[in-house]
Coordinates of C-alpha atoms in Angstrom, one line a residue:
M25 CA 26.0 38.4 25.7
S26 CA 28.6 37.1 23.9
I27 CA 27.7 34.1 21.6
T28 CA 30.5 31.3 21.9
P29 CA 31.6 29.3 18.7
S30 CA 29.8 26.3 20.1
S31 CA 26.3 28.3 20.2
Q32 CA 27.1 29.5 16.6
Q33 CA 27.6 26.0 15.7
T34 CA 24.5 24.6 17.3
N35 CA 22.3 27.8 15.7
A36 CA 23.9 26.4 12.4
T37 CA 22.8 22.9 13.0
H38 CA 19.3 23.7 14.3
W39 CA 18.2 26.0 11.3
K40 CA 19.4 23.4 9.0
V41 CA 17.5 21.0 10.2
C42 CA 14.4 23.1 10.4
L43 CA 14.9 23.8 6.7
L44 CA 15.4 20.0 5.5
L45 CA 12.3 19.0 7.5
A46 CA 10.2 22.4 6.2
I47 CA 11.6 21.3 2.6
V48 CA 10.6 17.8 3.5
A49 CA 6.9 18.7 4.8
V50 CA 6.4 20.6 1.4
V51 CA 7.5 17.7 -0.5
F52 CA 5.1 15.5 1.0
S53 CA 2.2 18.0 2.0
G54 CA -1.2 17.2 0.2
L55 CA 0.4 14.4 -2.1
F56 CA -1.1 11.4 -1.2
D57 CA -4.7 12.9 0.4
H58 CA -7.0 13.2 -2.7
D59 CA -7.7 11.4 -6.3
V60 CA -7.1 12.4 -9.7
W61 CA -7.7 16.0 -10.8
T62 CA -8.1 17.8 -13.8
P63 CA -6.5 18.5 -16.1
D64 CA -3.8 15.7 -17.2
E65 CA -3.9 13.5 -13.7
P66 CA -6.4 11.1 -14.8
R67 CA -4.9 10.3 -18.5
V68 CA -1.3 10.0 -16.5
A69 CA -3.0 7.9 -13.7
A70 CA -4.4 5.7 -16.7
I71 CA -1.6 5.3 -18.4
I72 CA 0.5 4.0 -15.8
H73 CA -2.7 1.6 -14.6
S74 CA -2.8 0.3 -18.4
M75 CA 1.1 -0.2 -18.4
Y76 CA 0.7 -2.3 -15.2
L77 CA -1.8 -3.9 -16.6
T78 CA -0.8 -5.0 -19.6
G79 CA 3.2 -5.1 -19.3
D80 CA 3.6 -2.8 -22.4
Y81 CA 6.7 -0.1 -21.8
I82 CA 6.9 0.6 -25.0
I83 CA 3.5 2.3 -26.5
P84 CA 2.0 4.4 -23.6
Q85 CA -1.5 4.0 -23.7
F86 CA -4.9 4.3 -21.9
A87 CA -8.1 2.5 -22.2
G88 CA -6.6 1.0 -25.7
I89 CA -5.8 4.2 -26.8
A90 CA -2.5 4.6 -27.5
F91 CA -0.9 8.1 -25.9
V92 CA 2.2 9.1 -27.8
E93 CA 2.9 12.8 -27.0
K94 CA 5.0 12.0 -23.8
P95 CA 7.7 9.4 -23.7
P96 CA 7.3 6.7 -21.3
V97 CA 10.0 7.5 -18.6
F98 CA 7.4 8.9 -15.9
F99 CA 5.1 6.1 -16.6
V100 CA 7.9 3.4 -16.5
M101 CA 9.2 4.5 -13.1
S102 CA 5.5 4.9 -11.7
T103 CA 4.7 1.4 -13.0
L104 CA 7.7 -0.2 -11.2
L105 CA 6.7 1.6 -8.1
M106 CA 3.3 0.0 -8.2
Q107 CA 5.2 -3.4 -8.8
F108 CA 7.4 -2.9 -5.8
T109 CA 5.1 -1.4 -3.1
G110 CA 1.8 -2.6 -3.8
L111 CA 0.1 1.0 -4.4
D112 CA -2.6 1.9 -6.9
A113 CA -1.4 3.6 -10.1
I114 CA -2.6 7.2 -8.3
M115 CA -0.5 6.6 -5.1
A116 CA 2.6 4.8 -7.3
G117 CA 2.7 8.2 -9.3
R118 CA 2.7 10.7 -6.6
L119 CA 5.5 8.6 -4.9
A120 CA 7.4 9.0 -8.1
L121 CA 6.4 12.6 -7.9
A122 CA 8.1 12.7 -4.3
L123 CA 11.4 11.2 -5.1
L124 CA 11.9 13.2 -8.4
C125 CA 11.4 16.2 -6.5
L126 CA 13.8 15.0 -3.7
G127 CA 16.4 14.1 -6.3
S128 CA 16.1 17.4 -8.0
L129 CA 16.9 19.2 -5.0
A130 CA 19.7 16.8 -4.3
A131 CA 21.3 17.7 -7.4
T132 CA 20.8 21.3 -7.2
Y133 CA 22.4 21.5 -3.7
R134 CA 25.0 19.5 -5.3
I135 CA 25.6 22.0 -8.5
A136 CA 25.5 24.8 -6.2
F137 CA 28.4 23.3 -4.0
L138 CA 30.6 22.8 -7.0
F139 CA 30.1 26.6 -8.0
K140 CA 30.3 28.3 -4.8
G141 CA 30.5 26.3 -1.8
E142 CA 28.8 25.2 1.2
N143 CA 26.8 28.1 2.0
F144 CA 25.9 28.9 -1.5
A145 CA 24.4 25.2 -1.7
W146 CA 22.0 25.5 1.3
T147 CA 20.8 29.0 0.1
A148 CA 19.9 27.3 -3.6
L149 CA 18.5 24.4 -1.8
A150 CA 16.4 26.8 0.4
V151 CA 15.0 29.0 -2.8
L152 CA 14.3 25.9 -4.9
G153 CA 12.4 24.0 -2.6
T154 CA 10.2 27.3 -1.8
L155 CA 9.6 28.5 -5.4
E156 CA 6.2 28.5 -6.0
G157 CA 6.5 27.2 -9.5
F158 CA 8.7 24.1 -7.9
I159 CA 6.5 23.3 -5.2
L160 CA 3.5 23.1 -7.7
N161 CA 4.6 21.0 -10.7
F162 CA 5.8 18.4 -8.0
H163 CA 2.4 18.4 -6.6
W164 CA 0.8 17.7 -10.2
L165 CA 0.7 14.3 -11.7
R166 CA 2.3 15.2 -14.9
V167 CA 5.4 13.8 -16.7
D168 CA 7.3 17.0 -16.4
A169 CA 8.8 15.7 -13.1
A170 CA 10.7 13.4 -14.5
L171 CA 11.8 16.2 -17.3
M172 CA 12.7 18.5 -14.2
F173 CA 15.0 15.5 -12.4
T174 CA 16.7 14.1 -15.5
T175 CA 17.8 17.3 -16.8
I176 CA 19.4 19.0 -13.7
A177 CA 21.1 15.6 -12.9
A178 CA 22.6 15.3 -16.1
V179 CA 23.7 19.0 -15.6
W180 CA 24.9 17.7 -12.2
A181 CA 26.6 15.1 -13.8
F182 CA 28.1 17.8 -16.2
S183 CA 29.3 20.0 -13.7
E184 CA 31.2 16.9 -11.4
A185 CA 33.0 16.1 -14.7
Y186 CA 34.2 19.6 -15.7
L187 CA 34.7 21.5 -12.6
R188 CA 36.3 18.8 -10.7
Q189 CA 37.9 17.2 -13.6
K190 CA 35.9 13.6 -13.4
L191 CA 35.8 12.7 -16.4
G192 CA 33.9 9.6 -15.7
Y193 CA 31.1 11.6 -14.9
L194 CA 30.4 12.3 -18.4
I195 CA 28.8 8.6 -18.7
V196 CA 26.4 9.5 -15.9
A197 CA 25.8 12.9 -17.8
G198 CA 25.1 10.8 -21.0
A199 CA 22.7 8.5 -19.1
F200 CA 20.7 11.0 -17.7
T201 CA 20.6 13.1 -21.0
G202 CA 19.3 9.9 -22.7
L203 CA 16.8 9.5 -19.9
A204 CA 15.9 13.4 -20.2
F205 CA 15.1 12.5 -23.9
L206 CA 13.0 9.8 -23.2
S207 CA 11.2 12.0 -20.4
K208 CA 10.2 14.9 -23.1
G209 CA 11.9 14.7 -26.0
P210 CA 14.3 16.4 -27.7
V211 CA 12.9 19.7 -25.7
A212 CA 14.7 18.3 -22.9
I213 CA 18.2 18.6 -24.3
V214 CA 17.5 21.8 -26.2
L215 CA 16.0 24.0 -23.3
C216 CA 18.0 22.6 -20.4
I217 CA 20.8 20.5 -21.0
G218 CA 22.4 22.1 -24.1
L219 CA 22.4 25.4 -22.6
A220 CA 23.8 24.5 -19.6
W221 CA 26.6 22.2 -21.4
V222 CA 27.8 25.1 -23.1
P223 CA 29.1 27.5 -20.4
L224 CA 30.3 24.2 -18.4
V225 CA 32.3 22.7 -21.4
L226 CA 34.1 26.4 -22.0
R227 CA 34.4 26.5 -18.4
A228 CA 36.2 23.2 -18.5
L229 CA 38.4 24.1 -21.4
S230 CA 39.5 27.0 -19.6
L231 CA 40.8 25.1 -16.1
R232 CA 42.4 22.9 -18.5
K233 CA 44.8 25.8 -19.7
Q234 CA 45.0 27.3 -15.9
F235 CA 46.0 23.8 -14.5
P236 CA 47.4 21.8 -16.9
D237 CA 49.5 19.5 -14.8
E238 CA 46.0 18.3 -13.0
A239 CA 44.1 18.1 -16.2
A240 CA 43.6 14.6 -18.2
S241 CA 45.4 14.3 -21.4
M242 CA 43.4 15.9 -24.2
G243 CA 42.8 12.2 -26.1
R244 CA 40.9 11.0 -22.8
F245 CA 39.0 14.3 -22.6
V246 CA 37.7 13.4 -26.2
V247 CA 37.6 9.5 -25.8
M248 CA 35.2 10.4 -22.7
H249 CA 33.1 12.5 -24.9
I250 CA 32.5 10.0 -27.3
V251 CA 31.6 7.4 -24.7
G252 CA 29.2 9.7 -22.8
I253 CA 27.5 10.5 -26.3
A254 CA 27.2 6.7 -26.8
V255 CA 26.0 6.1 -23.5
M256 CA 22.9 8.9 -24.3
C257 CA 22.3 7.2 -27.8
L258 CA 22.0 3.8 -26.1
V259 CA 19.8 4.9 -23.4
A260 CA 17.6 7.1 -26.0
A261 CA 17.7 4.1 -28.4
S262 CA 16.6 1.3 -25.8
W263 CA 12.9 2.8 -26.2
I264 CA 13.3 4.8 -29.8
Y265 CA 14.3 1.6 -31.7
P266 CA 11.6 -0.8 -30.2
F267 CA 9.0 1.8 -30.4
Y268 CA 9.7 2.5 -34.2
K269 CA 9.7 -1.2 -34.6
T270 CA 6.1 -1.6 -32.8
A271 CA 4.3 1.5 -33.6
S272 CA 2.5 2.5 -36.8
P273 CA 3.8 5.0 -39.1
E274 CA 0.7 7.1 -37.9
L275 CA 2.0 7.0 -34.3
W276 CA 5.9 7.7 -35.1
K277 CA 4.4 10.9 -37.0
A278 CA 2.2 11.6 -34.0
W279 CA 5.3 11.6 -31.5
F280 CA 7.8 13.0 -33.6
W281 CA 6.4 15.3 -36.0
D282 CA 3.4 16.6 -34.5
N283 CA 4.7 16.9 -30.8
Q284 CA 8.4 17.4 -31.2
V285 CA 8.9 19.5 -34.6
G286 CA 4.9 20.5 -34.5
R287 CA 4.5 22.0 -31.3
L288 CA 7.9 24.4 -31.9
T289 CA 6.7 25.5 -35.5
G290 CA 3.4 25.8 -34.7
K291 CA 2.4 23.2 -37.3
A292 CA 0.5 20.6 -35.0
T293 CA -0.8 23.6 -32.5
D294 CA -4.5 23.6 -34.5
T295 CA -5.0 19.9 -33.1
L296 CA -2.6 19.9 -30.1
G297 CA -3.5 23.2 -28.6
H298 CA -1.9 26.4 -26.6
N299 CA -1.2 28.1 -29.6
H300 CA 0.2 31.8 -28.6
S301 CA 1.8 32.6 -32.0
G302 CA 2.8 36.3 -31.7
K303 CA 3.2 36.9 -28.2
P304 CA 6.9 37.3 -27.4
F305 CA 6.4 38.5 -23.6
Y306 CA 4.0 35.4 -23.1
Y307 CA 6.4 34.1 -20.3
V308 CA 6.7 37.3 -18.3
K309 CA 4.0 36.5 -16.2
G310 CA 4.8 33.0 -16.0
V311 CA 8.3 34.1 -14.6
M312 CA 7.2 36.3 -12.0
E313 CA 4.7 33.8 -10.8
Y314 CA 7.0 30.8 -10.6
G315 CA 9.7 32.7 -9.4
A316 CA 7.5 33.6 -6.1
P317 CA 8.2 34.6 -3.2
W318 CA 11.7 35.3 -4.4
T319 CA 10.7 37.0 -7.6
P320 CA 12.5 40.5 -6.3
L321 CA 15.7 38.7 -5.9
L322 CA 15.4 37.2 -9.5
I323 CA 14.9 41.0 -10.9
L324 CA 17.5 42.1 -8.9
W325 CA 20.2 39.3 -9.8
L326 CA 18.9 40.5 -13.9
G327 CA 19.3 44.2 -13.1
H328 CA 22.7 43.5 -11.5
F329 CA 24.0 41.7 -14.3
F330 CA 23.2 44.4 -16.9
Y331 CA 24.6 46.8 -14.3
K332 CA 28.0 44.8 -14.3
L333 CA 28.1 44.9 -18.0
R334 CA 29.5 48.4 -17.8
Q335 CA 32.2 47.0 -16.1
P336 CA 32.7 43.7 -17.8
K337 CA 35.8 42.7 -15.4
Q338 CA 33.3 42.5 -12.4
L339 CA 32.0 39.5 -14.4
N340 CA 32.6 36.0 -13.5
W341 CA 31.9 32.6 -15.3
I342 CA 29.2 31.9 -13.3
D343 CA 27.5 35.2 -14.4
G344 CA 27.9 34.0 -17.5
F345 CA 26.8 30.4 -17.0
L346 CA 23.4 31.6 -15.7
I347 CA 22.7 34.4 -18.2
F348 CA 23.4 32.2 -21.0
W349 CA 21.1 29.7 -19.6
F350 CA 18.1 31.8 -18.9
T351 CA 18.3 34.1 -21.8
L352 CA 18.2 31.2 -24.4
A353 CA 15.8 29.6 -22.7
I354 CA 13.3 32.1 -22.7
F355 CA 14.4 32.9 -26.4
V356 CA 13.5 29.2 -27.2
L357 CA 10.2 29.5 -25.3
S358 CA 9.2 32.4 -26.4
Y359 CA 9.7 31.4 -30.2
S360 CA 7.9 28.4 -29.9
V361 CA 3.9 28.9 -31.0
T362 CA 3.1 26.4 -28.4
K363 CA 3.3 28.0 -25.1
R364 CA 2.2 27.2 -21.3
S365 CA 3.6 28.5 -18.0
M366 CA 4.5 25.1 -17.1
Y367 CA 7.1 25.0 -19.9
L368 CA 9.3 26.8 -17.1
A369 CA 9.7 24.1 -14.6
P370 CA 12.6 22.3 -16.1
L371 CA 14.3 26.0 -15.3
M372 CA 13.5 25.8 -11.4
P373 CA 17.0 24.6 -10.6
L374 CA 18.3 27.7 -12.8
F375 CA 16.1 30.5 -11.2
A376 CA 17.1 29.3 -7.5
L377 CA 20.7 29.4 -8.3
M378 CA 20.2 32.8 -9.8
I379 CA 18.5 34.0 -6.5
A380 CA 20.8 32.3 -4.4
D381 CA 23.6 34.6 -6.0
A382 CA 21.4 37.5 -5.7
L383 CA 21.0 36.9 -2.1
Q384 CA 24.4 36.7 -1.4
T385 CA 24.9 40.4 -3.0
F386 CA 21.6 41.9 -1.9
A387 CA 20.9 40.7 1.7
G388 CA 20.1 43.7 3.9
K389 CA 17.6 44.8 5.9
W390 CA 15.5 45.4 3.2
L391 CA 15.3 41.6 3.3
D392 CA 14.0 41.6 6.7
W393 CA 11.2 43.8 6.4
Y394 CA 9.8 41.6 3.2
R395 CA 10.1 38.9 4.7
R396 CA 8.2 40.3 7.8
G397 CA 5.2 41.6 5.4
W398 CA 5.6 37.9 3.8
L399 CA 4.8 36.5 7.2
A400 CA 2.0 38.9 8.1
L401 CA 0.3 38.4 4.4
M402 CA 1.0 34.3 4.6
S403 CA -0.3 34.5 8.5
F404 CA -3.7 36.7 7.2
V405 CA -4.7 34.1 4.7
L406 CA -3.9 31.0 6.7
I407 CA -6.4 33.0 9.4
A408 CA -8.7 33.1 6.7
F409 CA -8.6 29.7 6.1
A410 CA -9.0 28.6 9.5
V411 CA -12.2 30.4 9.9
V412 CA -13.8 30.2 6.7
P413 CA -16.8 28.8 8.4
L414 CA -17.1 32.3 9.7
W415 CA -17.4 33.9 6.0
A416 CA -18.6 30.9 3.8
G417 CA -21.8 32.4 3.7
L418 CA -20.7 35.1 1.5
L419 CA -19.5 32.8 -1.5
P420 CA -21.9 32.3 -4.2
A421 CA -23.6 29.3 -3.4
H422 CA -24.9 28.4 -6.4
K423 CA -21.7 28.2 -8.1
I424 CA -20.3 25.7 -5.7
P425 CA -21.1 22.1 -5.5
P426 CA -23.2 21.6 -2.5
A427 CA -20.8 18.8 -1.1
L428 CA -18.0 21.6 -1.0
M429 CA -20.4 24.3 0.5
A430 CA -21.3 22.0 3.3
W431 CA -17.6 21.2 4.0
L432 CA -16.6 25.1 3.7
T433 CA -19.4 26.0 6.2
S434 CA -18.5 22.9 8.9
W435 CA -15.7 23.2 11.3
H436 CA -12.4 20.8 10.9
W437 CA -9.7 19.7 12.8
V438 CA -7.5 20.3 10.0
A439 CA -8.1 24.1 10.7
L440 CA -5.8 23.9 13.5
I441 CA -2.8 22.9 11.1
P442 CA -2.8 26.9 9.8
L443 CA -3.0 28.2 13.0
A444 CA -0.2 25.9 14.4
A445 CA 2.1 26.9 11.4
I446 CA 1.3 30.8 12.1
A447 CA 2.8 30.0 15.4
L448 CA 6.0 28.0 14.0
M449 CA 6.3 31.2 11.6
I450 CA 6.5 33.4 14.5
V451 CA 9.0 31.2 16.5
V452 CA 11.3 30.8 13.4
E453 CA 11.0 34.5 12.5
R454 CA 12.6 35.4 16.2
K455 CA 15.4 33.0 15.6
P456 CA 18.9 34.4 15.2
W457 CA 19.3 32.6 11.8
P458 CA 20.3 33.7 8.6
Q459 CA 17.5 35.8 6.8
W460 CA 17.1 33.8 3.6
S461 CA 17.0 30.6 5.9
K462 CA 14.3 32.0 8.0
F463 CA 12.5 33.5 4.7
A464 CA 12.6 29.7 3.3
I465 CA 11.2 27.8 6.4
I466 CA 8.3 30.5 7.3
T467 CA 7.2 30.0 3.0
A468 CA 7.5 26.4 3.6
L469 CA 5.3 26.4 6.4
F470 CA 2.7 27.9 4.5
F471 CA 2.7 25.9 1.7
S472 CA 2.8 22.9 3.8
S473 CA -0.2 24.1 5.9
A474 CA -2.3 25.3 3.0
F475 CA -2.1 22.3 1.3
T476 CA -2.8 20.3 3.9
Y477 CA -5.8 22.1 4.3
L478 CA -6.8 23.1 1.0
F479 CA -6.9 19.7 -0.7
P480 CA -9.4 17.7 1.3
A481 CA -11.4 20.4 -0.1
I482 CA -10.6 21.1 -3.5
D483 CA -10.8 17.2 -4.0
I484 CA -14.6 17.3 -3.1
A485 CA -15.0 19.5 -5.8
K486 CA -12.7 17.6 -8.3
D487 CA -12.7 14.0 -6.9
M488 CA -14.8 12.2 -9.8
K489 CA -14.5 8.6 -8.3
P490 CA -18.0 8.6 -6.0
D491 CA -20.5 10.1 -8.6
L492 CA -18.9 8.0 -11.3
Q493 CA -19.5 5.1 -9.1
T494 CA -23.1 5.8 -8.8
F495 CA -23.5 6.1 -12.5
V496 CA -21.7 2.7 -13.4
N497 CA -23.4 1.0 -10.9
Q498 CA -26.6 2.0 -13.0
I499 CA -25.2 -0.2 -15.9
P500 CA -25.4 -3.8 -15.6
E501 CA -22.0 -5.5 -16.2
E502 CA -23.7 -7.8 -19.3
K503 CA -24.9 -4.4 -20.9
R504 CA -21.3 -3.2 -20.7
E505 CA -20.2 -5.2 -23.8
R506 CA -22.7 -3.8 -26.0
T507 CA -22.5 -0.1 -24.8
A508 CA -20.4 2.5 -27.0
S509 CA -19.3 6.0 -26.3
L510 CA -19.6 9.3 -28.5
R511 CA -17.9 12.3 -27.7
F512 CA -15.7 10.9 -25.1
S513 CA -13.6 13.5 -23.9
E514 CA -9.6 12.0 -22.9
T515 CA -10.8 12.7 -19.5
M516 CA -13.8 10.7 -19.1
T517 CA -12.3 7.7 -21.3
S518 CA -9.4 7.9 -18.4
I519 CA -11.9 7.6 -15.5
F520 CA -14.1 4.9 -16.7
F521 CA -10.8 3.2 -17.4
L522 CA -8.9 3.9 -14.4
Y523 CA -11.5 3.4 -11.7
H524 CA -13.6 0.3 -13.6
D525 CA -11.0 -1.3 -15.7
W526 CA -13.5 -0.1 -18.6
A527 CA -12.5 0.8 -22.0
V528 CA -15.4 2.0 -23.6
P529 CA -15.3 1.8 -27.2
E530 CA -15.7 5.1 -28.9
V531 CA -17.8 5.1 -32.3
S532 CA -18.5 7.7 -34.6
L533 CA -21.6 10.0 -35.0
A534 CA -23.3 7.8 -37.9
R535 CA -22.8 4.7 -36.0
A536 CA -24.1 6.4 -32.8
Q537 CA -27.2 7.1 -34.7
D538 CA -27.2 3.5 -36.3
I539 CA -27.2 2.3 -32.7
L540 CA -30.2 4.4 -31.1
D541 CA -32.2 3.5 -34.6
G542 CA -31.6 -0.3 -33.5
V543 CA -29.7 -1.2 -36.6
D544 CA -26.1 -1.5 -35.4
P545 CA -25.1 -5.4 -34.9
D546 CA -22.6 -4.8 -32.0
Y547 CA -24.0 -2.4 -29.8
D548 CA -27.2 -1.4 -28.4
Y549 CA -26.6 1.7 -25.7
V550 CA -24.7 4.6 -26.1
L551 CA -22.9 6.7 -23.3
L552 CA -22.7 10.2 -24.1
D553 CA -20.4 12.6 -22.6
R554 CA -22.2 16.3 -22.7
S555 CA -19.3 18.2 -22.0
N556 CA -19.4 22.3 -21.1
S557 CA -23.0 22.5 -22.4
V558 CA -26.8 21.8 -21.1
T559 CA -28.1 21.9 -24.9
E560 CA -30.6 19.0 -25.9
I561 CA -29.0 15.9 -26.8
R562 CA -29.9 15.7 -30.5
E563 CA -28.8 19.2 -30.8
F564 CA -25.8 18.8 -29.0
T565 CA -24.5 15.6 -30.7
G566 CA -26.0 16.3 -34.2
L567 CA -28.4 13.4 -34.3
R568 CA -30.9 13.3 -36.7
G569 CA -34.4 15.3 -35.0
D570 CA -36.6 12.5 -34.9
T571 CA -34.1 10.1 -33.3
Q572 CA -36.1 8.3 -30.3
F573 CA -34.1 7.4 -27.3
T574 CA -34.4 6.7 -23.6
I575 CA -32.2 8.4 -21.0
L576 CA -31.6 4.9 -18.9
A577 CA -29.0 6.9 -16.3
K578 CA -27.6 10.6 -16.0
G579 CA -24.3 11.0 -13.9
T580 CA -22.3 14.1 -13.5
P581 CA -18.6 12.8 -12.5
R582 CA -17.4 16.2 -12.7
S583 CA -19.3 17.9 -9.7
D584 CA -17.4 21.0 -10.2
K585 CA -18.6 21.3 -13.8
V586 CA -22.1 22.1 -13.6
K587 CA -22.7 21.8 -17.3
D588 CA -21.3 18.3 -17.9
A589 CA -23.3 15.4 -17.8
V590 CA -22.7 12.0 -19.1
F591 CA -25.9 9.9 -20.3
W592 CA -26.4 6.2 -20.8
L593 CA -29.0 6.0 -23.9
S594 CA -31.0 3.3 -25.3
P595 CA -33.2 3.3 -28.6
D596 CA -36.8 4.1 -27.9

């Protein structure tokens, strides 16, 4: 049966609509149905909450504790969303994640369109929207979401300026570069924007030589760059200057020398953590994981590039752009002493462009079989989710919180969602759509249904609000002002402030000893966070062996951590 041009157009419209709907479903699935989870989310939400209450947009803080590891762009955006929408800190932060995610997708689509046209743009969009590294990082309440958006938005603006000779976009690029700096610091420029800018500006100079009649004068070219740099500096200075004037010298040192310079050189890793010195191949695993399920295409692109080096005439400027950015970014990350897989997150648009380029070369029968194998594997996983009460009894019940075990052994209507997703996957597989579009839609269906099913279960284990509420209710309000904390973790400090607006002052061991001896002039009680330990309280804290105290209340806010507990103590 012949296919008419009108039917081809209809099919194209159908898969594009389905792809967009599938990606939007992934963006929003599992985003607003749970509370804050460790790590990071309690602190981030507490900072947003504090910024909203205090109106201080310069020094991020929670419970009166300054937190200057990260500049304030994400916190400010989330706080403004609180004001405009009436949402609480947690939901406003998650809405910011969704908006930044959609913006990153749009910017990547446009860059790909400028590089190779509409089909390449749709391919890059499909890949980026279903990359594991991209999806996971936009479902976690962290400032890196702002970093991802501002860096790829700056690269988009530079692409408009250089590939279309629209130099006015250099002002936009300067603004986004300044915002990227205010999202994560200099690393945003070093790791992402700068590495993309170099091959783009070289391409612009090449186009000027090829099409001199269409190019702006060299004078205007230089002036617009100066204006863009000025805009970048003004945007960055809008926070740096008031921060410098407001913050103490210790805070300035903590932000710039410890967090920006120290993490790269390793001088601050003893206190800030994540020290992986001497591990040059640390990111190999991360690249494989973050590239899933498209990792084979990423490997094929790299292999094909080095194969084409045998005949350099086969290479084009886009090959150079991609390999230059990828190679130097991985080198910088690997050179840095501080390493975490999540540092790859800003490179996800780059991964998407590389994979989309590979799909144009290596699509074939093998991709059909790979997609079908992926479909079979994901269907098996989703079926396992749907019937979890049938095999939950095989799990080690002693290691699982009772509330979670009760949920796992019960049937829920949400179990129908994975089954519906499988049915839709099979429908998509039978459609005469492009290989990569079907792969992307199937993957999106898997992620969205898995998140919708799994996140309520995970929240039962990780939600700290109910147990904390039970614990705090045992402490009369009139006694809270005379209560200090000992060995409170960042998470514990955050949730007390986030859920109860209680900034519990922290004291040293010596002062805690005075409180429990009944000789402190300001405090009568101690809140102790005994983290990851079942050691007796005196031994755990280092209190004198003869210290007498009464445990007035005990709570376990982190129910997924059986060794964690918080105690309210008074002198005996």
